[in-house]
Coordinates of C-alpha atoms in Angstrom, one line a residue:
M1 CA 6.1 -5.8 2.9
E2 CA 2.6 -5.6 1.5
G3 CA 1.1 -2.3 0.6
S4 CA -2.3 -1.0 1.6
V5 CA -5.3 0.5 -0.1
S6 CA -4.9 3.7 2.1
Y7 CA -2.0 5.8 0.8
L8 CA -2.6 9.4 1.9
P9 CA -0.1 10.6 4.5
V10 CA -1.2 10.3 8.2
A11 CA 0.1 12.3 11.0
P12 CA 2.1 11.0 13.9
P13 CA 0.2 10.2 17.1
A14 CA -0.5 13.3 19.4
W15 CA 2.0 12.4 21.9
A16 CA 4.8 11.9 19.4
R17 CA 4.4 15.0 17.2
L18 CA 6.7 18.0 17.2
A19 CA 6.0 21.6 16.4
R20 CA 7.0 21.3 12.8
D21 CA 4.6 18.3 12.2
D22 CA 1.9 20.1 10.1
L23 CA -0.3 17.1 9.1
T24 CA -4.0 17.0 10.3
S25 CA -5.0 14.2 12.7
Y26 CA -8.2 12.4 12.2
A27 CA -10.1 11.1 15.2
L28 CA -12.2 8.0 14.8
V29 CA -15.6 9.1 13.9
D30 CA -18.7 8.3 16.1
P31 CA -20.8 6.5 15.0
I32 CA -18.7 4.4 12.5
P33 CA -20.4 4.7 9.1
S34 CA -22.3 1.5 8.0
R35 CA -21.1 2.2 4.4
F36 CA -18.1 3.8 2.9
S37 CA -18.3 5.5 -0.5
I38 CA -15.5 5.0 -3.0
G39 CA -15.0 8.7 -3.6
D40 CA -12.6 10.3 -6.1
Q41 CA -9.2 9.2 -4.6
A42 CA -9.7 5.4 -4.8
R43 CA -6.5 3.4 -5.2
C44 CA -5.5 -0.3 -5.3
A45 CA -2.9 -1.7 -2.9
C46 CA -0.7 -2.1 -6.0
G47 CA -0.7 1.6 -6.5
G48 CA -3.0 1.5 -9.6
A49 CA -6.2 3.5 -10.3
P50 CA -9.6 2.2 -11.1
K51 CA -10.2 0.8 -14.6
P52 CA -12.2 3.6 -16.4
S53 CA -14.9 1.2 -17.5
A54 CA -15.2 -0.8 -14.1
P55 CA -18.4 -0.2 -12.4
V56 CA -18.8 0.5 -8.7
E57 CA -19.4 -2.6 -6.6
E58 CA -20.2 -3.0 -3.0
K59 CA -18.7 -5.6 -0.6
A60 CA -18.7 -6.5 3.1
C61 CA -16.0 -5.3 5.2
L62 CA -14.8 -5.3 9.0
V63 CA -13.8 -2.3 10.9
F64 CA -11.3 -3.1 13.8
T65 CA -11.1 -0.6 16.8
T66 CA -9.6 -0.9 20.3
S67 CA -12.4 -2.6 21.8
R68 CA -14.6 -4.4 19.1
A69 CA -15.1 -4.9 15.5
F70 CA -18.0 -3.7 13.3
R71 CA -19.4 -5.0 10.1
A72 CA -20.0 -2.6 7.3
R73 CA -20.1 -2.2 3.5
I74 CA -17.5 -0.6 1.1
E75 CA -17.6 0.5 -2.5
V76 CA -14.8 -0.8 -4.8
R77 CA -14.0 -0.7 -8.4
R78 CA -11.7 -3.1 -10.3
C79 CA -8.2 -2.0 -10.6
G80 CA -6.7 -1.1 -14.0
L81 CA -3.2 -2.7 -13.3
C82 CA -4.0 -6.0 -11.5
L83 CA -6.8 -8.2 -10.6
R84 CA -7.7 -6.6 -7.3
C85 CA -10.0 -3.9 -6.6
C86 CA -9.5 -0.1 -5.7
G87 CA -11.1 1.3 -2.6
P88 CA -11.4 4.6 -0.7
D89 CA -8.6 5.8 1.6
I90 CA -11.0 6.7 4.5
R91 CA -8.3 8.6 6.5
E92 CA -11.0 11.2 7.1
F93 CA -13.0 8.8 9.4
G94 CA -9.8 8.0 11.4
L95 CA -9.4 4.6 9.6
F96 CA -6.7 2.8 7.7
N97 CA -8.0 0.7 4.7
Y98 CA -5.7 -2.2 4.6
N99 CA -7.3 -4.4 1.8
N100 CA -10.9 -3.4 1.3
F101 CA -11.9 -6.0 3.7
R102 CA -10.2 -5.2 6.9
L103 CA -10.2 -1.6 8.0
Y104 CA -8.3 -0.5 11.3
S105 CA -8.8 2.6 13.3
H106 CA -5.8 4.9 13.7
E107 CA -6.5 4.9 17.3
L108 CA -5.8 1.2 17.4
L109 CA -2.6 1.2 15.4
N110 CA -1.4 4.2 17.4
S111 CA -2.2 2.4 20.6
F112 CA 0.3 -0.3 19.8
T113 CA 3.0 2.2 18.8
S114 CA 2.5 3.7 22.3
C115 CA 2.7 0.5 24.2
M116 CA 5.7 -0.6 22.2
A117 CA 7.6 2.7 22.8
N118 CA 6.7 2.9 26.5
F119 CA 7.1 -0.6 27.8
E120 CA 8.2 -2.7 24.9
A121 CA 5.1 -4.6 24.3
P122 CA 5.5 -7.2 21.9
F123 CA 3.1 -7.9 18.8
H124 CA 1.8 -11.1 20.4
G125 CA 1.2 -9.6 23.8
F126 CA -0.7 -6.6 22.4
R127 CA -2.7 -8.7 20.2
K128 CA -3.7 -11.0 23.1
H129 CA -4.7 -7.8 25.1
V130 CA -6.9 -6.6 22.3
S131 CA -8.3 -10.0 21.9
H132 CA -9.3 -10.0 25.6
S133 CA -10.9 -6.6 25.1
Y134 CA -13.0 -7.9 22.2
A135 CA -14.2 -10.7 24.4
E136 CA -15.2 -8.4 27.2
H137 CA -17.1 -6.3 24.8
Q138 CA -18.8 -9.3 23.1
S139 CA -17.5 -8.2 19.7
P140 CA -19.3 -10.0 16.9
V141 CA -15.9 -10.7 15.1
P142 CA -12.7 -11.8 17.0
F143 CA -9.4 -9.9 16.6
V144 CA -6.9 -10.8 13.9
S145 CA -4.0 -13.3 14.1
D146 CA -0.5 -12.4 15.1
T147 CA 0.8 -12.6 11.6
T148 CA -2.0 -10.3 10.1
W149 CA -1.7 -7.8 12.9
R150 CA 2.2 -7.5 12.4
A151 CA 1.6 -7.1 8.6
V152 CA -1.1 -4.4 9.1
W153 CA 0.9 -2.3 11.6
F154 CA 4.1 -2.3 9.4
S155 CA 1.9 -1.4 6.4
F156 CA 0.4 1.4 8.3
L157 CA 3.9 2.8 9.2
R158 CA 4.6 3.3 5.5
I159 CA 2.1 6.0 5.2
Q160 CA 2.5 7.5 8.7
Q161 CA 4.8 10.6 8.5
L162 CA 7.4 9.8 11.2
I163 CA 10.3 10.5 9.1
N164 CA 11.0 14.1 10.2
S165 CA 10.2 13.4 14.0
F166 CA 13.6 11.9 14.8
A167 CA 15.7 15.0 15.5
C168 CA 17.0 16.8 18.4
S169 CA 15.7 20.4 19.0
K170 CA 19.3 21.7 19.7
C171 CA 21.5 19.3 17.6
G172 CA 19.3 18.8 14.5
D173 CA 18.8 15.6 12.6
C174 CA 22.3 14.1 13.1
P175 CA 24.0 14.8 16.4
E176 CA 27.7 14.0 16.7
V177 CA 27.1 11.7 19.6
L178 CA 24.3 9.3 20.2
I179 CA 23.5 7.4 23.3
F180 CA 21.3 4.3 22.6
D181 CA 19.3 2.9 25.7
G182 CA 17.6 -0.4 24.7
V183 CA 15.7 -1.5 21.6
T184 CA 11.9 -1.0 21.1
A185 CA 11.4 -2.8 17.8
G186 CA 13.1 -5.5 15.8
F187 CA 12.7 -6.0 12.0
A188 CA 12.2 -9.5 10.5
V189 CA 14.0 -10.4 7.4
E190 CA 11.0 -9.8 5.2
H191 CA 10.9 -6.3 6.4
C192 CA 14.5 -5.5 5.8
T193 CA 14.1 -3.8 2.4
G194 CA 16.4 -1.4 0.6
T195 CA 14.8 1.5 1.9
L196 CA 15.1 0.7 5.6
R197 CA 17.5 3.1 7.4
P198 CA 18.0 4.0 11.1
P199 CA 16.5 7.5 11.9
T200 CA 19.9 9.1 12.1
A201 CA 21.5 7.5 8.9
R202 CA 23.5 9.7 6.7
E203 CA 24.7 9.4 3.1
A204 CA 28.4 8.5 2.5
A205 CA 28.9 12.1 1.1
D206 CA 27.6 13.8 4.2
G207 CA 29.7 15.2 6.8
P208 CA 33.3 14.1 8.0
V209 CA 34.2 10.4 8.7
R210 CA 35.8 9.9 12.0
A211 CA 38.0 6.7 11.9
N212 CA 38.5 6.7 15.7
V213 CA 34.8 6.9 16.6
R214 CA 32.8 3.6 16.9

């Protein structure tokens, strides 16, 4: 799964938060800035920091929201580890910096999470819905492809702090009995990395093993 330029942790959507979630949520700023400064927390998608001698450059970028896209400018510096550029995190604007060219609002990304959780909206169906909204609002730039949208959403999940949200207020993180009712998300082979675990997974050394329980 490809990483993103944004790396600072992002809070779960408001409707999915628990009392113990203490991260700050950032709403989409209005108006959206026409230029994003690099700041002092710039990072590359590879995880590298800017090359000390690299000057600040400015390049064009696109900001995707729920109804339309906006053209803007963003400051970058060459990465010290690879041939790509480091850019600003921009979470304080309610935005997710995917690759210094395409920026996405948290509102848009959380909107798909809500649709998927509530009525199992597929990636393609949601992307078509957003594309129709872009056409209705006469967006100067069309929405992205299915493949790009899928990659962006999974990349966003890597920094969104949902890990501690899967818990029962009475039984804790790992209840003895689990009842599964349907599936809201499937993972393609390329997303099945060594760190992928179900929310209730336990290590082999944790707790008793019941041979008669399936």
